[in-house]
Each structure stands twice: as structure tokens, then as C-alpha cells.
């Protein structure tokens, strides 16, 4: 969440940052927040003054009683002060709760280098490789997958409804091999610690990373237990250090985790309905970093490069897009999308979003660090990125490496991992 002190000190600056990302309610919400924060602080000050007055009255009552004098008026005064204290506390509590509601509803402000605008204003910062030139019209993955016997959409829909695909035979093995290979690469060569995390989490956990309260409608809730299915491993992994103070020697913390991801995609009705481009359950390997504030920007470049390496190893053409402010996720201050070219659907497909959140998530989850042994405690910075998300990676592989017969030749290192070098229709 945003730092209320920063909002209080420079409300116009914070409001401008929110407006840059297209958050139209910013002026009204910031004005209300500043007013309520002032009301809360005045009530707290008034309560402190009244408690001091009550203490003084209590002292006088004691003196009057010890001297045998009548203390009735002093007692009545103390009762009246007590009622005022209760009123001040109630005012402070009500205003404070509303301040907290507003802070939880406000998105992060973009870093200065993030340009204004929506999805069309994203800036391509680099590309790698050239899209493969097919001497025939490439088939889309849903046709390839059905002919290869590795993708079963009708039976997935029969079991769970649309958006729940089934991978079969070599398709299931290929996806499992990709996950294992990516995790091994990140742990053995990039220095990440592997985690196996719960797929059901509390509301507090989802609030810590910014999914709640804003995106409750996008998430699956197990009402009886009050637990939520995770939309990404970022949620449990980042919250691993909730309410902790980390030492400088522990940072940066680098975690990699595989998980299935569950998303209603309530706001995406009618988009990418064919195949497996947009589904309600998918697999993803996630990278999470916790950094000192001074290192988070550099850490984002490193993390993005680690995600890019997967695509280079597979020989897939891709581009890195720095998102404009209006296209940022709720918690992000700066995001790079990594998009791979997929010829069968003729689209650049996002397979990773790599973001720095600054201290936005850390404030919500109370993740702090101590830069030096005797230094002042401050909020850490959190970062995350997919490395990579499936099944769009699978889509790009199938559509890129298909041939005229409908077969798919697997690029290195997949033949060794999958056990076959070619998928035959």
C-alpha cells in the first residue's frame, strides 16, 4: 500500500502518479484520505491530552481524599473527561478504519520512467531472434494439439467447463519436462531456492500481495474454510516473510516455485476463447525476489534477464515491452512483459510479467529489513516474474516448430527431457 505519510506530505504528487496510470478516482480518494487522516490524528492528539487531564484529575482526587476534603466535583470532572476520551477514541478508530480501507483500495504509483497511456503506449525495449518463416500457413495450436493427440479441450470442458484444458501423453510429459527444466535452471544457475507452497491461502495472505480486496471477483473462494485458491505462486511465496524483519545479510532473497494458478478471468469475457490462450487453471514457474530498496531496480533487470534466458534456450523469438502506466498491474511500479511470437495465432503472447513493486507489497505484508546491524528498520522491496508461464509457452513451441505434415520437432534441450525428439500426428 502507499505510505500515508507520503500522501499526507505531497498529496498532489501522489494523485498525479495515480492519474498517470488512469486511476480516475484518485482526486476524490486522496482528498478523502487526507481529510480523514487529519481527523484521525487530531482525535488521537485530543485523546492524549484528555488522558493527561484525567490523570491530573485522578491525582487531585487522591489528594482531596487524603486531606479529608470533598472530591465530588473532581470525580464528576474525571467522569466527563472519560466520556470525551471514549468519543475521541471512537472518532480516531472510525477515521483510521476508513483510511485503511482507502489505502488498500489505492494502486501503486508508477516509477517516473514509466510513460503514461494504456496498452498501446507500451515501449518495446529489446527483441531477440526472428519469427520463424514457415513456407505454409501455420496451424493454430488447438488444431495441432488435437491432431497430435496431446490436447483434449472437449473432455476438459465436460469435466470442469470451458477454460480447463487437458494435456495428454507427450503433451503432459512436455509440460512436466518444461517445469522441471526451468526450476533446475533457476536453482542451479541463477541461485534461487526452490519452494513447494500451499495452493490455498488466507484472505490476509491475498491482501498482503494486493489481490484483495480489489480482485475478489477474479479469485476462487472456498467459503466453508475461508481459504482462496492462489492466482499465482507469488502470493504464498511473498507472504513467507510477512511480519518479519530481515537482516541485510539475508538479502537478496530469491525464491522459485511451481504452482497451478486459478483465475476466474471475470474481466476477460470473449477474449482469446479458442484453444488455451486464456484459461481458468494453468501452470507457472514463478520467481520472487526480496531486495533492499537501493537494489530493487537492478534486481528487476536481473530477474527479467533470467526469464528471457528460457526463451533463448528454446530458440523462440521474443520481445520485452515496458508497460505504460495505464497497463500496470495494481501493485506494480514498473513492469516488463516478455512476449513470444506464436505464428499459428499470429500474436505476440505474454509469457512473463516481471515487476518491481517497491515497498507497496511490503507495507501490506509488513516485510521489513535492517540495512545495517544498528540501522533503522525500513520496508523491503519485493519483485516477481514468471519464468515462465504455461500454457502459452507450450502454444509458442507447438506453433513455431510445426511442419507441413502436422508434426512438431522439439528444440534442444527438450528431446533429452521429454524422451522423444518429434511429436507425430
mmCIF file of N, CA and C in Angstrom, residues 193 195 197-198 205 234-244 253 255 290 367:
data_model
loop_
_atom_site.group_PDB
_atom_site.id
_atom_site.type_symbol
_atom_site.label_atom_id
_atom_site.label_comp_id
_atom_site.label_asym_id
_atom_site.label_seq_id
_atom_site.Cartn_x
_atom_site.Cartn_y
_atom_site.Cartn_z
ATOM 1 N N UNK A 193 16.257 -20.425 -4.469
ATOM 2 C CA UNK A 193 15.869 -21.517 -3.587
ATOM 3 C C UNK A 193 14.487 -22.009 -4.007
ATOM 4 N N UNK A 195 10.891 -23.685 -3.651
ATOM 5 C CA UNK A 195 9.847 -23.853 -2.647
ATOM 6 C C UNK A 195 8.699 -24.663 -3.226
ATOM 7 N N UNK A 197 4.785 -24.717 -2.280
ATOM 8 C CA UNK A 197 3.928 -23.872 -1.442
ATOM 9 C C UNK A 197 2.483 -24.361 -1.449
ATOM 10 N N UNK A 198 1.689 -23.947 -0.440
ATOM 11 C CA UNK A 198 0.261 -24.276 -0.449
ATOM 12 C C UNK A 198 -0.456 -23.572 -1.596
ATOM 13 N N UNK A 205 -3.335 -13.311 3.424
ATOM 14 C CA UNK A 205 -2.233 -13.571 2.504
ATOM 15 C C UNK A 205 -2.482 -12.901 1.159
ATOM 16 N N UNK A 234 3.313 -16.296 -6.576
ATOM 17 C CA UNK A 234 3.765 -15.040 -5.967
ATOM 18 C C UNK A 234 3.100 -14.791 -4.616
ATOM 19 N N UNK A 235 1.831 -15.190 -4.502
ATOM 20 C CA UNK A 235 1.063 -14.880 -3.288
ATOM 21 C C UNK A 235 1.624 -15.593 -2.063
ATOM 22 N N UNK A 236 1.699 -16.927 -2.037
ATOM 23 C CA UNK A 236 2.262 -17.564 -0.846
ATOM 24 C C UNK A 236 3.750 -17.314 -0.672
ATOM 25 N N UNK A 237 4.487 -17.222 -1.773
ATOM 26 C CA UNK A 237 5.946 -17.058 -1.652
ATOM 27 C C UNK A 237 6.290 -15.699 -1.044
ATOM 28 N N UNK A 238 5.689 -14.629 -1.522
ATOM 29 C CA UNK A 238 5.974 -13.302 -0.975
ATOM 30 C C UNK A 238 5.581 -13.223 0.490
ATOM 31 N N UNK A 239 4.457 -13.842 0.830
ATOM 32 C CA UNK A 239 3.967 -13.790 2.213
ATOM 33 C C UNK A 239 4.747 -14.677 3.169
ATOM 34 N N UNK A 240 5.691 -15.423 2.641
ATOM 35 C CA UNK A 240 6.514 -16.273 3.502
ATOM 36 C C UNK A 240 7.186 -15.458 4.605
ATOM 37 N N UNK A 241 7.526 -14.197 4.296
ATOM 38 C CA UNK A 241 8.221 -13.349 5.271
ATOM 39 C C UNK A 241 7.326 -12.237 5.807
ATOM 40 N N UNK A 242 6.017 -12.446 5.755
ATOM 41 C CA UNK A 242 5.089 -11.465 6.320
ATOM 42 C C UNK A 242 5.359 -11.303 7.817
ATOM 43 N N UNK A 243 5.332 -10.032 8.258
ATOM 44 C CA UNK A 243 5.542 -9.686 9.678
ATOM 45 C C UNK A 243 6.926 -10.097 10.186
ATOM 46 N N UNK A 244 7.910 -10.061 9.286
ATOM 47 C CA UNK A 244 9.282 -10.378 9.685
ATOM 48 C C UNK A 244 10.196 -9.184 9.426
ATOM 49 N N UNK A 253 16.801 -12.108 -1.108
ATOM 50 C CA UNK A 253 16.186 -13.428 -1.015
ATOM 51 C C UNK A 253 15.620 -13.762 -2.385
ATOM 52 N N UNK A 255 13.522 -16.773 -4.494
ATOM 53 C CA UNK A 255 12.742 -17.997 -4.438
ATOM 54 C C UNK A 255 12.195 -18.329 -5.818
ATOM 55 N N UNK A 290 13.228 -10.558 -2.821
ATOM 56 C CA UNK A 290 13.076 -9.525 -1.798
ATOM 57 C C UNK A 290 14.409 -8.820 -1.687
ATOM 58 N N UNK A 367 6.712 -6.578 5.614
ATOM 59 C CA UNK A 367 8.015 -7.216 5.398
ATOM 60 C C UNK A 367 9.078 -6.122 5.498
#
